[in-house]
Coordinates of C-alpha atoms in Angstrom, one line a residue:
X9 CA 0.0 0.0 0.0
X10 CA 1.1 3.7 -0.4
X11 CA 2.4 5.6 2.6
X12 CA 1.2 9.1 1.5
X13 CA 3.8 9.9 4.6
X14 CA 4.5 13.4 5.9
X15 CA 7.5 15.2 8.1
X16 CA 5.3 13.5 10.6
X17 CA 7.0 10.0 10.2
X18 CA 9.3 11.6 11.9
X19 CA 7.8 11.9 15.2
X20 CA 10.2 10.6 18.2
X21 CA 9.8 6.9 20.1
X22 CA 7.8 8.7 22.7
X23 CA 4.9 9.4 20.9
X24 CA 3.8 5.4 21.0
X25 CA 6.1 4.1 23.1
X26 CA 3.8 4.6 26.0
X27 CA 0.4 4.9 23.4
X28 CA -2.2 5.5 25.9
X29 CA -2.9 5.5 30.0
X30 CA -4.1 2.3 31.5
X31 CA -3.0 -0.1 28.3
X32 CA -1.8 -3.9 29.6
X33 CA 1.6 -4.1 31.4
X34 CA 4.0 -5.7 29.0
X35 CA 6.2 -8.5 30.8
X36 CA 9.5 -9.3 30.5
X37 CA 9.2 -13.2 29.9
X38 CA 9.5 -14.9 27.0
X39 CA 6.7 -15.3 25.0
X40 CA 4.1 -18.3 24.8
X41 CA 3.0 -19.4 21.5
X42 CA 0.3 -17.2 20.0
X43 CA -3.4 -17.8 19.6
X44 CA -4.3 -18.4 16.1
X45 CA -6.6 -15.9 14.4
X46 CA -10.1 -17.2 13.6
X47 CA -10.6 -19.0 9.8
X48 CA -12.3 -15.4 8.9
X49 CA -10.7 -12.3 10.1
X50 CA -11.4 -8.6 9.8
X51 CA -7.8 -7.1 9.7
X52 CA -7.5 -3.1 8.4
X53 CA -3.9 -2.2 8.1
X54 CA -2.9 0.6 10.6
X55 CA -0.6 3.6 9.8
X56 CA 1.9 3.1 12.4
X57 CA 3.3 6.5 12.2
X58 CA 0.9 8.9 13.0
X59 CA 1.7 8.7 17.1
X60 CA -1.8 7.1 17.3
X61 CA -2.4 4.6 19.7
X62 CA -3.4 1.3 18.0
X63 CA -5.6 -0.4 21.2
X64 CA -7.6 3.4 21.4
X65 CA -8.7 3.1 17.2
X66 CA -9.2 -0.6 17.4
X67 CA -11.9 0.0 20.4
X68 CA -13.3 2.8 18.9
X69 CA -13.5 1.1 15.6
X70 CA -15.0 -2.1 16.5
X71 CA -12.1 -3.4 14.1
X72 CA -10.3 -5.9 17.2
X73 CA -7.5 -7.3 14.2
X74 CA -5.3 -4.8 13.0
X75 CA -2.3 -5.0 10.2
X76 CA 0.6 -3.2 11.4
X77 CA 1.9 -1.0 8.6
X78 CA 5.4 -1.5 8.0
X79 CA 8.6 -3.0 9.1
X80 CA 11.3 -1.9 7.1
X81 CA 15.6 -1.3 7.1
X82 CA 16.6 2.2 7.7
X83 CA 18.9 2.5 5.2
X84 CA 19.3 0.3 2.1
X85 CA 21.5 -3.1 2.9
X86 CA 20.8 -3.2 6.5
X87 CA 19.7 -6.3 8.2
X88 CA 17.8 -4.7 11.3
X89 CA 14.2 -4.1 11.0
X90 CA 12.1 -1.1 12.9
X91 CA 8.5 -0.1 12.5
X92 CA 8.2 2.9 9.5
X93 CA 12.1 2.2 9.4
X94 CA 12.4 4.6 12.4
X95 CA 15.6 4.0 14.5
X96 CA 13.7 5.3 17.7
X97 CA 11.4 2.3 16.5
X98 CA 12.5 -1.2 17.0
X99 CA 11.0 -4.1 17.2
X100 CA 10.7 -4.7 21.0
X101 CA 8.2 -4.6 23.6
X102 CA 8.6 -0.7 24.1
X103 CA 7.8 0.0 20.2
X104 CA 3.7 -0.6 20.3
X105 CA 4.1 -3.4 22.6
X106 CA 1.5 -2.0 25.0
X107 CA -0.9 -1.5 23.2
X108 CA -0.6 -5.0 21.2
X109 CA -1.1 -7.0 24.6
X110 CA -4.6 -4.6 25.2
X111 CA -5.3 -5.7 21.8
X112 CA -5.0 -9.7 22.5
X113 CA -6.3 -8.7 26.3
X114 CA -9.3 -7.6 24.5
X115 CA -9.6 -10.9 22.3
X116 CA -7.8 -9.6 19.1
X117 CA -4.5 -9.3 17.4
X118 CA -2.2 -8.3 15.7
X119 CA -0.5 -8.8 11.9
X120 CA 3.2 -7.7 11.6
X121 CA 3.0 -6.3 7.9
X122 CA 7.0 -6.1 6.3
X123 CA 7.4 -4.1 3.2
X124 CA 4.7 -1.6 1.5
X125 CA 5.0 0.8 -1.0
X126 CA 7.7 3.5 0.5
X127 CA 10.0 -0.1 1.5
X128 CA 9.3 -1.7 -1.5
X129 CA 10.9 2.0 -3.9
X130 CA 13.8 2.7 -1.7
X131 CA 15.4 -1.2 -1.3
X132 CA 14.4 -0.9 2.3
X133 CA 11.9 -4.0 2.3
X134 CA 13.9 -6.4 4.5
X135 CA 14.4 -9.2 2.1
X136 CA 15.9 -6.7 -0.4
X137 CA 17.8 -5.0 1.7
X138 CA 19.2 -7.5 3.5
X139 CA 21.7 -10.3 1.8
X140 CA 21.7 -12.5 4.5
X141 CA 18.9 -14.8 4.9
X142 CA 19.2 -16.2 7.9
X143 CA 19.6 -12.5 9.4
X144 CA 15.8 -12.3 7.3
X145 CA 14.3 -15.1 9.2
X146 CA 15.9 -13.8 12.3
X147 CA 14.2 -10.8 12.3
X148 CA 11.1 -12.4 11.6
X149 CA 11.2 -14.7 14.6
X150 CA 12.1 -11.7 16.8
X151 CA 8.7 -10.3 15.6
X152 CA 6.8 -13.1 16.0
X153 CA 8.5 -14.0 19.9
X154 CA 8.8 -10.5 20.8
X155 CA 4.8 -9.4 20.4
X156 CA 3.6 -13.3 20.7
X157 CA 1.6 -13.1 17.4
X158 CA 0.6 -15.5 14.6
X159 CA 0.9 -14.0 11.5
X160 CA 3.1 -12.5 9.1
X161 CA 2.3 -10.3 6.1
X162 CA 4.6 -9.1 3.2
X163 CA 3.1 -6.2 1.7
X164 CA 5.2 -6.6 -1.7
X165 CA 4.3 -4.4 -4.5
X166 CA 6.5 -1.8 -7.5
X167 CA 10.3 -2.2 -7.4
X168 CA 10.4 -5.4 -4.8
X169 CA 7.9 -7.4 -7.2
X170 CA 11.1 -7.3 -10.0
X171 CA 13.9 -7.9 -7.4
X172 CA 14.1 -11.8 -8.5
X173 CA 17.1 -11.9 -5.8
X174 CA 14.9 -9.9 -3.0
X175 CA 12.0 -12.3 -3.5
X176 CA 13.9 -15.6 -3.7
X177 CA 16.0 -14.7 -0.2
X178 CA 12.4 -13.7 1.6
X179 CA 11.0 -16.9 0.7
X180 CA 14.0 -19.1 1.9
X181 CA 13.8 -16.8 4.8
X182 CA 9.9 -17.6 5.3
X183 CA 10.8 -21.5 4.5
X184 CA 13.5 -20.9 8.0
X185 CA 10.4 -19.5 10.3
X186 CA 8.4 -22.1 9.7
X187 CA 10.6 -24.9 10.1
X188 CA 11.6 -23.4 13.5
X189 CA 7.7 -22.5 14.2
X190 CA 7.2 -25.9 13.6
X191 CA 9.8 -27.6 15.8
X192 CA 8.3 -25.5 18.6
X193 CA 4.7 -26.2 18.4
X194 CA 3.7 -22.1 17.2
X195 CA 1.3 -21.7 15.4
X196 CA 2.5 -19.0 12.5
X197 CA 0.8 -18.0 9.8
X198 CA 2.2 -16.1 6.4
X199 CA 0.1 -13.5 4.1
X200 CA 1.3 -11.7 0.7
X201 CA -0.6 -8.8 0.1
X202 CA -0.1 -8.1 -3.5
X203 CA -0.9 -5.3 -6.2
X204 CA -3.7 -6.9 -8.4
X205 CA -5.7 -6.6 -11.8
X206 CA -9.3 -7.0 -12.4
X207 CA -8.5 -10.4 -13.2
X208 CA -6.4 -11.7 -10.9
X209 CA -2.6 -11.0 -10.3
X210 CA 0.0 -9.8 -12.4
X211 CA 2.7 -11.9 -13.9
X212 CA 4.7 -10.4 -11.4
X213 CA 2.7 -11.0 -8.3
X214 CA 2.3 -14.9 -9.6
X215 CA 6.3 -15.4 -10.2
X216 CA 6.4 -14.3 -6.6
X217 CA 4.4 -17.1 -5.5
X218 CA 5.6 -19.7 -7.6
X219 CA 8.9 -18.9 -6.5
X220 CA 7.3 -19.4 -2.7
X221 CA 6.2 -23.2 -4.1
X222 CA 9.2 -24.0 -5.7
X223 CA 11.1 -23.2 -2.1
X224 CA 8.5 -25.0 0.0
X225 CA 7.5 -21.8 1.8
X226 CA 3.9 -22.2 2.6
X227 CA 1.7 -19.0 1.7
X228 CA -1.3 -19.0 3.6
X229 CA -3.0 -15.7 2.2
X230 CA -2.8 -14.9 -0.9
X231 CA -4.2 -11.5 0.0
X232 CA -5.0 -9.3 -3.3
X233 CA -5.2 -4.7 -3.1
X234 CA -8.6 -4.6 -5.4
X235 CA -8.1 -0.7 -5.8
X236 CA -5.2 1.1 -7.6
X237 CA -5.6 -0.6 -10.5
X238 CA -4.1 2.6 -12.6
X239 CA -6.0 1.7 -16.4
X240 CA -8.0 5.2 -16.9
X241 CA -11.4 3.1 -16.8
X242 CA -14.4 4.1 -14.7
X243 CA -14.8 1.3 -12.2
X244 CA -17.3 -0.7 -10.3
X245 CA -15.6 -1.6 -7.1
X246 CA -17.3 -4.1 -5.9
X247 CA -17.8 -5.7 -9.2
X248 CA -14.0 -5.4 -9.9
X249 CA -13.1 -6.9 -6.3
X250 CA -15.5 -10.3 -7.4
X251 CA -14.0 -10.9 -10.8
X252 CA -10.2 -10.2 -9.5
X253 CA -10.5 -12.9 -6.6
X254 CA -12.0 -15.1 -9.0
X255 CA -9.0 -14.6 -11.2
X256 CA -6.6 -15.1 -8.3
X257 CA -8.6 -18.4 -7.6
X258 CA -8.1 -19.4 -10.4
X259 CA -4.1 -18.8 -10.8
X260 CA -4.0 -21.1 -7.2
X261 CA -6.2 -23.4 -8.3
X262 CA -3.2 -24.3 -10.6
X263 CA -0.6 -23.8 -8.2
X264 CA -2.1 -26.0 -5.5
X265 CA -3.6 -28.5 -7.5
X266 CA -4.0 -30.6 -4.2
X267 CA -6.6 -27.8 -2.5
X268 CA -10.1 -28.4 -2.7
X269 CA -12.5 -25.5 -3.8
X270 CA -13.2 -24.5 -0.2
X271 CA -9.7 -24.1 0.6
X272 CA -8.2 -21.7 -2.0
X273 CA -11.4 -20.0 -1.1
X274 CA -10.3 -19.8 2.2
X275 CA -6.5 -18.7 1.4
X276 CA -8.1 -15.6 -0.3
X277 CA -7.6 -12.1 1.1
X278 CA -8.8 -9.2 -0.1
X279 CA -7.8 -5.5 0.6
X280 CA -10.0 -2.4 -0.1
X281 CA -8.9 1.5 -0.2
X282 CA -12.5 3.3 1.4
X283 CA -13.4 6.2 -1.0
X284 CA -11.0 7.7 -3.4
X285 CA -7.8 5.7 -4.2
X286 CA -4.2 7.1 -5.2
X287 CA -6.1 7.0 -8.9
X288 CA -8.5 9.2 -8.7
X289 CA -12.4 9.4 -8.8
X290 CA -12.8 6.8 -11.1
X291 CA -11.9 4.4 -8.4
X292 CA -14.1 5.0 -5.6
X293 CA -15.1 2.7 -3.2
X294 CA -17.9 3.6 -1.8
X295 CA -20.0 2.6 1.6
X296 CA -22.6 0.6 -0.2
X297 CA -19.5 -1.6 -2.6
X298 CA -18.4 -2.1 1.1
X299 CA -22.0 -4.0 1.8
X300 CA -22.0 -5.9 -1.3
X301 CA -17.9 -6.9 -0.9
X302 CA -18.8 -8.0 2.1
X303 CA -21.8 -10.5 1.6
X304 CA -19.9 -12.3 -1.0
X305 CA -17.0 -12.4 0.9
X306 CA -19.3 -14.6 3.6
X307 CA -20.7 -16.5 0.7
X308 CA -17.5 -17.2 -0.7
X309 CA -15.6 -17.8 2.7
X310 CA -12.6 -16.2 2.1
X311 CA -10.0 -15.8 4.4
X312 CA -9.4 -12.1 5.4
X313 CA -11.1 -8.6 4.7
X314 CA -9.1 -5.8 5.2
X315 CA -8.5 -2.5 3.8
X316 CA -6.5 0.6 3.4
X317 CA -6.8 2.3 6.2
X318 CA -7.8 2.3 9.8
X319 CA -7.6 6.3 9.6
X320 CA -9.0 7.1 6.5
X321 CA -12.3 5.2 7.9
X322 CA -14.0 8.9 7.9
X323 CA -15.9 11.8 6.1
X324 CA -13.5 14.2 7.2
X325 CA -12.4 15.3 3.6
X326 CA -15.5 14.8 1.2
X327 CA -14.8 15.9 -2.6
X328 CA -11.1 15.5 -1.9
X329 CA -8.2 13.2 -3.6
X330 CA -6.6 10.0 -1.4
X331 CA -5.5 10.9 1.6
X332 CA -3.9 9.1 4.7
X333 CA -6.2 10.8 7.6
X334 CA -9.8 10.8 5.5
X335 CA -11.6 8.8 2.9
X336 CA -12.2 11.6 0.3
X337 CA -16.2 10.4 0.4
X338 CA -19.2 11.4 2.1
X339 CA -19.4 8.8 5.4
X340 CA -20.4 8.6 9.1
X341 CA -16.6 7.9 11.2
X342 CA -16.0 4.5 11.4
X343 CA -18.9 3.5 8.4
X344 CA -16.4 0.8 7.0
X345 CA -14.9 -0.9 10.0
X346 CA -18.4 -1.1 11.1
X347 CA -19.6 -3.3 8.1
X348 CA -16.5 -5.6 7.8
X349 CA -16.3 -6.1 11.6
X350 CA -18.2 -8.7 11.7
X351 CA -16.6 -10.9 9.0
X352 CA -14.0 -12.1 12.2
X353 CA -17.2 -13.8 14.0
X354 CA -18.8 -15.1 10.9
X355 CA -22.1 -13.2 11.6
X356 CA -24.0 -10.7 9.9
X357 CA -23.7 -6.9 9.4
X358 CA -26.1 -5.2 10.9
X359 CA -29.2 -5.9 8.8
X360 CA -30.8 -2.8 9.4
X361 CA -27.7 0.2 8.9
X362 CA -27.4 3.9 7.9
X363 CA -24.8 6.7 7.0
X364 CA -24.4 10.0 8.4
X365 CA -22.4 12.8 6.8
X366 CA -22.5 16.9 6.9
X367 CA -22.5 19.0 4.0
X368 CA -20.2 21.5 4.2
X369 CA -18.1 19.6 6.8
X370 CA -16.5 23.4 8.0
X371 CA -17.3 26.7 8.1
X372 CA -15.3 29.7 9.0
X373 CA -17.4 32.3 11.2
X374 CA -16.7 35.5 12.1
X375 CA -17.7 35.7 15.4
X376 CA -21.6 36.8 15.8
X377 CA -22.1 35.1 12.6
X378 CA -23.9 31.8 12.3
X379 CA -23.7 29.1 10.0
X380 CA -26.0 25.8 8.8
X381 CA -24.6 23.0 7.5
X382 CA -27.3 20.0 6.1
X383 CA -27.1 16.6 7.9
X384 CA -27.5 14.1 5.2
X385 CA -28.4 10.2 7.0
X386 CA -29.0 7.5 3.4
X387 CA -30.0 3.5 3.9
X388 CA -27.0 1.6 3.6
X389 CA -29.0 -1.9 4.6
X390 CA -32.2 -3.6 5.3
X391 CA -35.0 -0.8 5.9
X392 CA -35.1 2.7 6.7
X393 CA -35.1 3.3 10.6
X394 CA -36.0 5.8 13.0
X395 CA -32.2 7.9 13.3
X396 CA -32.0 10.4 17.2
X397 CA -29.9 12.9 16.4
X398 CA -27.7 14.5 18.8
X399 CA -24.9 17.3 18.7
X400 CA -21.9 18.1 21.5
X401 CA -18.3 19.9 21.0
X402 CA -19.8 23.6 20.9
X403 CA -17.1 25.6 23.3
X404 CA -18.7 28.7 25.1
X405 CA -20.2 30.8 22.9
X406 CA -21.0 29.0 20.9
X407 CA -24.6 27.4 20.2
X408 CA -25.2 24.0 17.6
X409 CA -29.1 23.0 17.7
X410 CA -30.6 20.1 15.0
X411 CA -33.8 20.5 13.0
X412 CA -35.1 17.8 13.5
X413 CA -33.6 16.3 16.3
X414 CA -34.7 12.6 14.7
X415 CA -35.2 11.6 11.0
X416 CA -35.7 8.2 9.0
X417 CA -33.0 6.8 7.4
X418 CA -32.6 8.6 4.0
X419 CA -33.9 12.4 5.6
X420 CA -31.8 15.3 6.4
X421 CA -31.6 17.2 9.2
X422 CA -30.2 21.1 9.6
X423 CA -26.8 21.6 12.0
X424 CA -27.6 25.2 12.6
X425 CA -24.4 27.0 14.4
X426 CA -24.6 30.4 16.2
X427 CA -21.8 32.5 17.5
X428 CA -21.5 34.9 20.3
X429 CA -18.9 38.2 19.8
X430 CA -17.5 36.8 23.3
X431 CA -16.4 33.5 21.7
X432 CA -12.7 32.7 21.6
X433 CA -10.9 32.6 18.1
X434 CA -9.8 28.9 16.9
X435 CA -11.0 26.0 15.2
X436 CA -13.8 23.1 17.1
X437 CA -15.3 20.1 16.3
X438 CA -18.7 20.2 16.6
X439 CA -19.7 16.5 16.6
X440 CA -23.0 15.4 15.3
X441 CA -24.6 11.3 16.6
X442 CA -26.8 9.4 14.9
X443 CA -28.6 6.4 16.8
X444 CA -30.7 3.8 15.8
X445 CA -32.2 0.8 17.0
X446 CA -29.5 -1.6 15.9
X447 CA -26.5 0.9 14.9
X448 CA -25.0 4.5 15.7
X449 CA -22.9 6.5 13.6
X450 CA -21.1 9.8 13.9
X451 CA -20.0 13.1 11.4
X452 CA -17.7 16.4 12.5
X453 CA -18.5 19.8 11.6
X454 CA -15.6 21.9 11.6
X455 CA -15.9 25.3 12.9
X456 CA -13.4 27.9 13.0
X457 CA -14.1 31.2 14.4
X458 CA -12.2 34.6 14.0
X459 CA -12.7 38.1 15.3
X460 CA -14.0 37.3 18.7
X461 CA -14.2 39.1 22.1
X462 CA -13.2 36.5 24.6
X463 CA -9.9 35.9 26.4
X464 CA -7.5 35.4 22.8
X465 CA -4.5 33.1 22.5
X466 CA -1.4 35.1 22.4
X467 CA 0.4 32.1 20.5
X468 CA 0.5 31.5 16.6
X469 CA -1.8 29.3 16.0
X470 CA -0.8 25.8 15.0
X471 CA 0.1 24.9 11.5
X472 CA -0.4 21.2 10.0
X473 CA 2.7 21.9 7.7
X474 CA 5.3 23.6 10.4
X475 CA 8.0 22.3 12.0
X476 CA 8.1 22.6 16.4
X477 CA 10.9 22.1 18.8
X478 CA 11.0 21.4 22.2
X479 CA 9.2 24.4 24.5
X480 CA 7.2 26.0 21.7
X481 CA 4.0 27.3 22.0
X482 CA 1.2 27.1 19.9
X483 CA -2.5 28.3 19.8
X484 CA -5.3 25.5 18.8
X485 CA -9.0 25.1 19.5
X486 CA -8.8 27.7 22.2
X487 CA -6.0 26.4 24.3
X488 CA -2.5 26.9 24.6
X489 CA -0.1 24.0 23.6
X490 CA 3.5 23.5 24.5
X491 CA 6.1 21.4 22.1
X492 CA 7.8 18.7 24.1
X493 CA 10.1 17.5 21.6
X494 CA 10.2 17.3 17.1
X495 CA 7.1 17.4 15.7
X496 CA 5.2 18.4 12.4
X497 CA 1.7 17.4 11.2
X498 CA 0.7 16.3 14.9
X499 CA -2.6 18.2 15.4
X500 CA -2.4 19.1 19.5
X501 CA -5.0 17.8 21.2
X502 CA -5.2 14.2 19.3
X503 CA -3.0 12.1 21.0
X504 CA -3.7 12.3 25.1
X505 CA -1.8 13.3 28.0
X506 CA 1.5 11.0 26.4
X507 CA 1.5 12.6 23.3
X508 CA 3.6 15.3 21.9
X509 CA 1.4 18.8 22.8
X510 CA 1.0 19.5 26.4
X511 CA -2.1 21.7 27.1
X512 CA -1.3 25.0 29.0
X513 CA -5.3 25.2 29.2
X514 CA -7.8 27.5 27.4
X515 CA -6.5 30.7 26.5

């Protein structure tokens, strides 16, 4: 997958070292072999280097599988691994290993993803990178011991799909873990994710796993990206997601000649971008391809759903082009996870389900000014229900009120926004809920206020695209934020008391 990845990568070892108060004590003992992940399993990829806390967005989320995304060298021809290829970053208990134990406390897990798009263009993808295969399988047992999990996934797509060395040394490498995995009862799985057509992979993508065959390395998802497929066609996601698994099906129906229907079925994986892709428009998938890809992936039994990414799952940026922090679509936060969650159990999505989504998202006021913004709720299965409606996030002076304060699925309702003169200058999320009987969903209104009366921030306000140093100050959403370290792109006020922005309180 692409790692549209800002100055923000860059963010120091204390940002997630810690993730979040009250997540699971991480002992020092060796680990006990890991708990296999269930025959179907809901696993969105997670962008690792945001400073986000993996166990806070898998609870909100609903999604309790996550992919980690990526393990990579920091420089090309290095043999040590770290998560984003971040030296502050290794793979040990302190890098994420909280909040992976919270994760399995709460009857999930975790997938260790190598590789991905900004590894795979810079020789940094392990296998490539490193000469040395049993320094590959090394690293790939310490990943496996040190965060007691049970699979593997090699994200390998562009430049590593023609590295004919690259690929042959990861699958030796794979061939070593599993020998060892074997001889010490652990359960371990292995997962390529891998760039696909409409039909099924590239010649590329099925070299790779022939190459796996021919040195006994056991691949047990075949796990194909159905978006990104670059051919300037208008396409029918959901449509195009069908007919490329059935290709892939079809390529491993000849490459395991021994597997019955039902399992190459079940080594399938498939792996959808929410919204706009890195192509454009033309490939958008939408909420309601989300419902569709996910009944036939029940019909079908495949083995994992997944998709690109946790934190894009939102309507934050509607009419806009792929991002990493928003869908680019109209949505309700979450809308995706919510539908594919419960692929892990086997069950059903919820059989009676709705979006929510504002239109505009933000406003700018000047302050005495109001603003209306329409709250649009659409059927996205089974039959319209009864949707309450209600709003919080308005700071002093600031008054949000719904007209009406219920609708039925596929009704609007009008976010009207009033300011005071004595409001304080800054930007607010004014947070609209939608409950029904059998779901709730949630939108953000955006609200930024100038030219008010109340007690003003003295600092600049914050920029998304400056750089901060330790002990800088910074005006956002009212309050007054203080730099403890580095940072860029690391909105203050996002990432709790362990993050990077302390709060010097409302200004």
């Amino acid at each position: 997958m692409r790692r549209m990845r800002s100055l923000r990568a860059a963010l120091t070892a204390a940002a997630t070292a810690v993730a979040a108060l009250g997540l699971a004590v991480v002992s020092g003992a060796p680990a006990q072999a890991a708990t296999p992940l269930p025959a179907h399993v809901f696993a969105p990829y997670f962008e690792s280097w945001t400073g986000e806390s993996p166990a806070a967005l898998s609870a909100q989320s609903g999604a309790k599988h996550l992919t980690m995304a990526f393990l990579q060298t920091a420089t090309k021809g290095s043999c040590t691994a770290y998560w984003n290829g971040d030296t502050s970053l290794p793979i040990d208990t302190k890098s994420f290993g909280a909040d992976i134990k919270t994760i399995q406390g709460r009857g999930g897990d975790v997938i260790a993803s190598f590789g991905g798009y900004t590894a795979d263009t810079t020789g940094t993808e392990i296998a490539d990178s490193c000469a040395d295969v049993d320094q590959i399988a090394a690293v790939y047992q310490k990943v496996i011991t040190t965060y007691d999990i049970p699979r593997l996934d090699m994200d390998i797509e562009v430049d590593a799909l023609d590295n004919t060395a690259g690929i042959d040394r990861r699958n030796k490498a794979i061939k070593k873990v599993q020998d060892w995995a074997a001889s010490t009862g652990r359960e371990l799985e292995i997962s390529y994710t891998l760039p696909s057509t409409t039909r099924g992979l590239a010649a590329s993508g099925l070299a790779l796993l022939r190459n796996a065959v021919a040195n006994g390395a056991r691949v047990d998802v075949a796990n194909i990206m159905t978006f990104d497929y670059y051919d300037n066609a208008q396409h029918d996601m959901a449509q195009d997601t069908k007919t490329a698994a059935q290709g892939l099906y079809d390529q491993l129906a000849k490459l395991y000649p021994g597997k019955t229907p039902d399992q190459l079925w079940g080594m399938i994986g498939v792996t959808e971008m929410p919204g706009v892709d890195d192509f454009g428009p033309a490939e958008t998938f939408t909420v309601a391809n989300a419902k569709e890809v996910y009944a036939w992936a029940v019909s079908k039994k495949i083995n994992t759903l997944s998709f690109w990414a946790l934190q894009r799952d939102n309507g934050k940026c509607p009419g806009g082009g792929a991002r990493d922090d928003c869908s680019g679509i109209e949505q309700g936060t979450w809308d995706f996870s919510r539908i594919f969650a419960p692929f892990t159990s086997g069950g059903t999505a919820p059989s009676d389900d709705f979006s929510l989504a504002a239109s505009p998202a933000a406003a700018t006021l000047k302050a005495g000014n109001s603003a209306t913004s329409t709250l649009k709720t659409a059927v996205t299965a089974g039959t319209a229900r009864t949707i309450t409606l209600t709003v919080s996030g308005a700071p002093t002076g600031v008054t949000a009120s719904l007209s009406p304060t219920s609708v039925t699925a596929g009704g609007t309702s009008t976010l009207t926004v009033s300011t005071t003169t004595a409001v304080v200058n800054g930007t607010y999320d004014i947070v609209v809920t939608g409950t029904s009987p059998q779901a709730s969903h949630s939108t953000t209104y955006s609200l930024t206020i100038t030219g008010g009366s109340g007690n003003q921030c003295t600092a600049a306000p914050w920029s998304s695209g400056a750089i901060y140093t330790a002990g800088q100050q910074v005006s956002h959403k009212g309050h007054t934020w203080k730099a403890k370290w580095w940072t860029t792109g690391e909105e203050p006020g996002t990432t709790g008391q362990w993050g990077v922005w302390q709060d010097l309180g409302a200004c």
